[in-house]
């Protein structure tokens, strides 16, 4: 069965500092991987996705993630944090289970940006 | 021009009541979903419909009944509400079919259900 682990339920960075949010997955087949962002009182918005093309994926708002098969990781990074990046971030993995695609979300990482 | 819209946004109700949440998408997507987000922000899929056909029915109490009158709508009816049903319920849609998942979801803004 597939699973997603997000290390750190809370991450704090200073404005302008590097953002690194960690995601490790387990899957029996090559998965599709996603990062979503949730701002307060809103739905989730797709940041970026890996679907077996380039291993370095660029998304919206300056975020990017690198798929590393050997490490079963898909960490999310941004070179310089902005106050508007404060939100909850979810990693998700999709693979086939019982004949259909099933998506499993991680438990989320809340990013705090300190001025 | 909202892509996935849910109503109501907030719902406060007493235990034992029956309530419905409505969802509509204007993206032309074939597949729609209901997710439950608990107080710890954990997201769990409840149901998915592809072209009005039920595809995924996770281990959800049968007090929860989805209905898809057409592929643009997926409603959720909940009977005999319990305290543990309090959560945020998200509707989502995707152009993917049941055996692919390339494009990802478009989520609605959620319905915060509070059972008192």
GROMACS .gro file of C-alpha atoms in nm:
model
  231
    1UNK     CA    1   0.000   0.000   0.000
    2UNK     CA    2   0.119   0.347  -0.076
    3UNK     CA    3   0.194   0.599   0.195
    4UNK     CA    4   0.329   0.949   0.230
    5UNK     CA    5   0.537   1.085   0.516
    6UNK     CA    6   0.592   1.455   0.565
    7UNK     CA    7   0.869   1.522   0.814
    8UNK     CA    8   0.786   1.813   1.039
    9UNK     CA    9   0.430   1.921   1.100
   10UNK     CA   10   0.553   2.279   1.150
   11UNK     CA   11   0.840   2.454   0.977
   12UNK     CA   12   0.948   2.812   1.049
   13UNK     CA   13   1.175   3.012   0.822
   14UNK     CA   14   1.276   3.375   0.808
   15UNK     CA   15   1.157   3.587   0.519
   16UNK     CA   16   1.413   3.553   0.239
   17UNK     CA   17   1.548   3.220   0.366
   18UNK     CA   18   1.539   2.885   0.188
   19UNK     CA   19   1.220   2.684   0.224
   20UNK     CA   20   1.260   2.305   0.241
   21UNK     CA   21   0.957   2.085   0.307
   22UNK     CA   22   1.024   1.713   0.314
   23UNK     CA   23   0.817   1.436   0.164
   24UNK     CA   24   0.896   1.067   0.145
   25UNK     CA   25   0.669   0.812  -0.014
   26UNK     CA   26   0.631   0.441  -0.046
   27UNK     CA   27   0.471   0.286  -0.349
   28UNK     CA   28   0.489  -0.052  -0.514
   29UNK     CA   29   0.488   0.102  -0.862
   30UNK     CA   30   0.631   0.424  -1.006
   31UNK     CA   31   0.400   0.687  -0.863
   32UNK     CA   32   0.273   1.026  -0.959
   33UNK     CA   33   0.360   1.284  -0.695
   34UNK     CA   34   0.202   1.617  -0.614
   35UNK     CA   35   0.238   1.912  -0.382
   36UNK     CA   36  -0.066   2.113  -0.284
   37UNK     CA   37  -0.092   2.433  -0.080
   38UNK     CA   38  -0.383   2.527   0.145
   39UNK     CA   39  -0.428   2.884   0.263
   40UNK     CA   40  -0.649   2.944   0.568
   41UNK     CA   41  -1.016   2.872   0.506
   42UNK     CA   42  -0.953   2.774   0.147
   43UNK     CA   43  -0.938   2.458  -0.059
   44UNK     CA   44  -0.616   2.297  -0.174
   45UNK     CA   45  -0.439   2.438  -0.477
   46UNK     CA   46  -0.201   2.239  -0.696
   47UNK     CA   47   0.157   2.370  -0.668
   48UNK     CA   48   0.335   2.119  -0.890
   49UNK     CA   49   0.333   1.757  -1.000
   50UNK     CA   50   0.569   1.483  -1.109
   51UNK     CA   51   0.432   1.241  -1.367
   52UNK     CA   52   0.747   1.056  -1.482
   53UNK     CA   53   0.888   1.327  -1.708
   54UNK     CA   54   1.169   1.553  -1.579
   55UNK     CA   55   1.275   1.473  -1.223
   56UNK     CA   56   1.308   1.842  -1.133
   57UNK     CA   57   0.964   1.995  -1.145
   58UNK     CA   58   0.890   2.366  -1.134
   59UNK     CA   59   0.561   2.490  -1.001
   60UNK     CA   60   0.379   2.810  -0.925
   61UNK     CA   61   0.497   3.086  -0.692
   62UNK     CA   62   0.866   2.995  -0.738
   63UNK     CA   63   0.841   2.648  -0.583
   64UNK     CA   64   1.012   2.342  -0.722
   65UNK     CA   65   1.053   1.979  -0.622
   66UNK     CA   66   1.293   1.702  -0.717
   67UNK     CA   67   1.191   1.340  -0.755
   68UNK     CA   68   1.465   1.111  -0.621
   69UNK     CA   69   1.374   0.750  -0.678
   70UNK     CA   70   1.671   0.612  -0.483
   71UNK     CA   71   1.565   0.811  -0.177
   72UNK     CA   72   1.188   0.777  -0.242
   73UNK     CA   73   1.166   1.150  -0.182
   74UNK     CA   74   0.992   1.447  -0.337
   75UNK     CA   75   1.103   1.745  -0.129
   76UNK     CA   76   0.962   2.090  -0.198
   77UNK     CA   77   1.194   2.391  -0.208
   78UNK     CA   78   1.186   2.763  -0.267
   79UNK     CA   79   1.506   2.970  -0.266
   80UNK     CA   80   1.363   3.271  -0.085
   81UNK     CA   81   1.056   3.265   0.141
   82UNK     CA   82   0.794   3.534   0.115
   83UNK     CA   83   0.538   3.623   0.378
   84UNK     CA   84   0.263   3.514   0.142
   85UNK     CA   85   0.405   3.158   0.143
   86UNK     CA   86   0.272   3.101   0.496
   87UNK     CA   87   0.024   2.817   0.453
   88UNK     CA   88  -0.023   2.442   0.495
   89UNK     CA   89   0.151   2.223   0.238
   90UNK     CA   90   0.045   1.871   0.146
   91UNK     CA   91   0.240   1.608  -0.042
   92UNK     CA   92   0.034   1.345  -0.224
   93UNK     CA   93   0.110   1.023  -0.408
   94UNK     CA   94  -0.104   0.849  -0.664
   95UNK     CA   95  -0.072   0.495  -0.786
   96UNK     CA   96  -0.301   0.214  -0.887
   97UNK     CA   97  -0.480   0.017  -0.624
   98UNK     CA   98  -0.754  -0.235  -0.700
   99UNK     CA   99  -0.754  -0.129  -1.064
  100UNK     CA  100  -0.802   0.242  -1.019
  101UNK     CA  101  -0.582   0.536  -0.930
  102UNK     CA  102  -0.583   0.616  -0.561
  103UNK     CA  103  -0.441   0.933  -0.411
  104UNK     CA  104  -0.297   0.938  -0.060
  105UNK     CA  105  -0.217   1.267   0.110
  106UNK     CA  106   0.047   1.332   0.371
  107UNK     CA  107  -0.048   1.486   0.703
  108UNK     CA  108   0.064   1.832   0.597
  109UNK     CA  109   0.337   2.077   0.699
  110UNK     CA  110   0.246   2.420   0.824
  111UNK     CA  111   0.494   2.677   0.701
  112UNK     CA  112   0.544   2.987   0.911
  113UNK     CA  113   0.740   3.279   0.764
  114UNK     CA  114   0.895   3.513   1.017
  115UNK     CA  115   0.950   3.874   0.914
  116UNK     CA  116  -1.654   3.196  -1.276
  117UNK     CA  117  -1.575   2.970  -0.981
  118UNK     CA  118  -1.439   2.637  -1.103
  119UNK     CA  119  -1.557   2.408  -0.820
  120UNK     CA  120  -1.821   2.556  -0.595
  121UNK     CA  121  -1.965   2.410  -0.278
  122UNK     CA  122  -2.263   2.518  -0.076
  123UNK     CA  123  -2.299   2.593   0.202
  124UNK     CA  124  -1.961   2.718   0.321
  125UNK     CA  125  -2.055   2.672   0.686
  126UNK     CA  126  -2.308   2.432   0.832
  127UNK     CA  127  -2.393   2.409   1.201
  128UNK     CA  128  -2.649   2.149   1.297
  129UNK     CA  129  -2.765   1.931   1.582
  130UNK     CA  130  -2.692   1.564   1.629
  131UNK     CA  131  -2.942   1.340   1.458
  132UNK     CA  132  -3.028   1.584   1.182
  133UNK     CA  133  -2.998   1.512   0.809
  134UNK     CA  134  -2.808   1.757   0.590
  135UNK     CA  135  -2.681   1.792   0.234
  136UNK     CA  136  -2.380   1.959   0.079
  137UNK     CA  137  -2.386   2.051  -0.287
  138UNK     CA  138  -2.097   2.066  -0.532
  139UNK     CA  139  -2.083   2.187  -0.889
  140UNK     CA  140  -1.793   2.217  -1.131
  141UNK     CA  141  -1.789   2.412  -1.455
  142UNK     CA  142  -1.457   2.275  -1.582
  143UNK     CA  143  -1.601   1.994  -1.792
  144UNK     CA  144  -1.414   1.739  -1.580
  145UNK     CA  145  -1.523   1.376  -1.589
  146UNK     CA  146  -1.443   1.281  -1.231
  147UNK     CA  147  -1.557   1.430  -0.903
  148UNK     CA  148  -1.464   1.348  -0.544
  149UNK     CA  149  -1.557   1.405  -0.184
  150UNK     CA  150  -1.281   1.436   0.074
  151UNK     CA  151  -1.305   1.476   0.451
  152UNK     CA  152  -1.045   1.686   0.635
  153UNK     CA  153  -1.040   1.629   1.009
  154UNK     CA  154  -0.927   1.864   1.284
  155UNK     CA  155  -0.566   1.751   1.237
  156UNK     CA  156  -0.588   1.848   0.867
  157UNK     CA  157  -0.572   1.485   0.755
  158UNK     CA  158  -0.739   1.440   0.416
  159UNK     CA  159  -0.923   1.118   0.344
  160UNK     CA  160  -1.108   1.030   0.028
  161UNK     CA  161  -1.471   0.933   0.073
  162UNK     CA  162  -1.616   0.888  -0.275
  163UNK     CA  163  -1.537   0.939  -0.638
  164UNK     CA  164  -1.765   0.948  -0.939
  165UNK     CA  165  -1.669   0.925  -1.303
  166UNK     CA  166  -1.940   1.037  -1.547
  167UNK     CA  167  -2.207   0.981  -1.281
  168UNK     CA  168  -2.079   0.631  -1.200
  169UNK     CA  169  -1.953   0.552  -0.850
  170UNK     CA  170  -1.586   0.451  -0.872
  171UNK     CA  171  -1.445   0.480  -0.521
  172UNK     CA  172  -1.643   0.415  -0.207
  173UNK     CA  173  -1.404   0.408   0.084
  174UNK     CA  174  -1.495   0.277   0.427
  175UNK     CA  175  -1.747   0.547   0.502
  176UNK     CA  176  -2.057   0.489   0.720
  177UNK     CA  177  -2.363   0.429   0.509
  178UNK     CA  178  -2.517   0.738   0.666
  179UNK     CA  179  -2.319   0.919   0.395
  180UNK     CA  180  -2.475   0.893   0.052
  181UNK     CA  181  -2.335   1.066  -0.257
  182UNK     CA  182  -2.553   1.149  -0.552
  183UNK     CA  183  -2.441   1.260  -0.897
  184UNK     CA  184  -2.733   1.379  -1.111
  185UNK     CA  185  -2.494   1.468  -1.394
  186UNK     CA  186  -2.119   1.481  -1.438
  187UNK     CA  187  -2.104   1.846  -1.328
  188UNK     CA  188  -2.267   1.785  -0.990
  189UNK     CA  189  -2.185   1.567  -0.693
  190UNK     CA  190  -2.387   1.612  -0.378
  191UNK     CA  191  -2.332   1.459  -0.037
  192UNK     CA  192  -2.622   1.370   0.191
  193UNK     CA  193  -2.559   1.281   0.553
  194UNK     CA  194  -2.822   1.115   0.769
  195UNK     CA  195  -2.836   1.106   1.148
  196UNK     CA  196  -2.543   1.337   1.199
  197UNK     CA  197  -2.299   1.253   1.479
  198UNK     CA  198  -2.046   1.465   1.667
  199UNK     CA  199  -1.763   1.282   1.490
  200UNK     CA  200  -1.889   1.401   1.152
  201UNK     CA  201  -1.765   1.750   1.235
  202UNK     CA  202  -1.496   1.828   0.978
  203UNK     CA  203  -1.431   2.021   0.662
  204UNK     CA  204  -1.566   1.847   0.354
  205UNK     CA  205  -1.401   1.920   0.022
  206UNK     CA  206  -1.536   1.854  -0.321
  207UNK     CA  207  -1.281   1.815  -0.600
  208UNK     CA  208  -1.282   1.742  -0.969
  209UNK     CA  209  -1.028   1.613  -1.220
  210UNK     CA  210  -1.015   1.558  -1.595
  211UNK     CA  211  -0.853   1.223  -1.525
  212UNK     CA  212  -1.049   0.903  -1.549
  213UNK     CA  213  -1.053   0.632  -1.283
  214UNK     CA  214  -0.737   0.460  -1.403
  215UNK     CA  215  -0.515   0.763  -1.459
  216UNK     CA  216  -0.414   1.054  -1.242
  217UNK     CA  217  -0.195   1.295  -1.431
  218UNK     CA  218  -0.363   1.630  -1.399
  219UNK     CA  219  -0.444   1.636  -1.031
  220UNK     CA  220  -0.742   1.784  -0.851
  221UNK     CA  221  -0.919   2.117  -0.854
  222UNK     CA  222  -1.065   2.161  -0.508
  223UNK     CA  223  -1.363   2.358  -0.390
  224UNK     CA  224  -1.321   2.592  -0.094
  225UNK     CA  225  -1.475   2.347   0.150
  226UNK     CA  226  -1.780   2.314   0.374
  227UNK     CA  227  -1.711   2.339   0.746
  228UNK     CA  228  -1.962   2.111   0.917
  229UNK     CA  229  -2.007   2.148   1.292
  230UNK     CA  230  -2.235   1.904   1.470
  231UNK     CA  231  -2.347   2.015   1.816
   0.00000   0.00000   0.00000
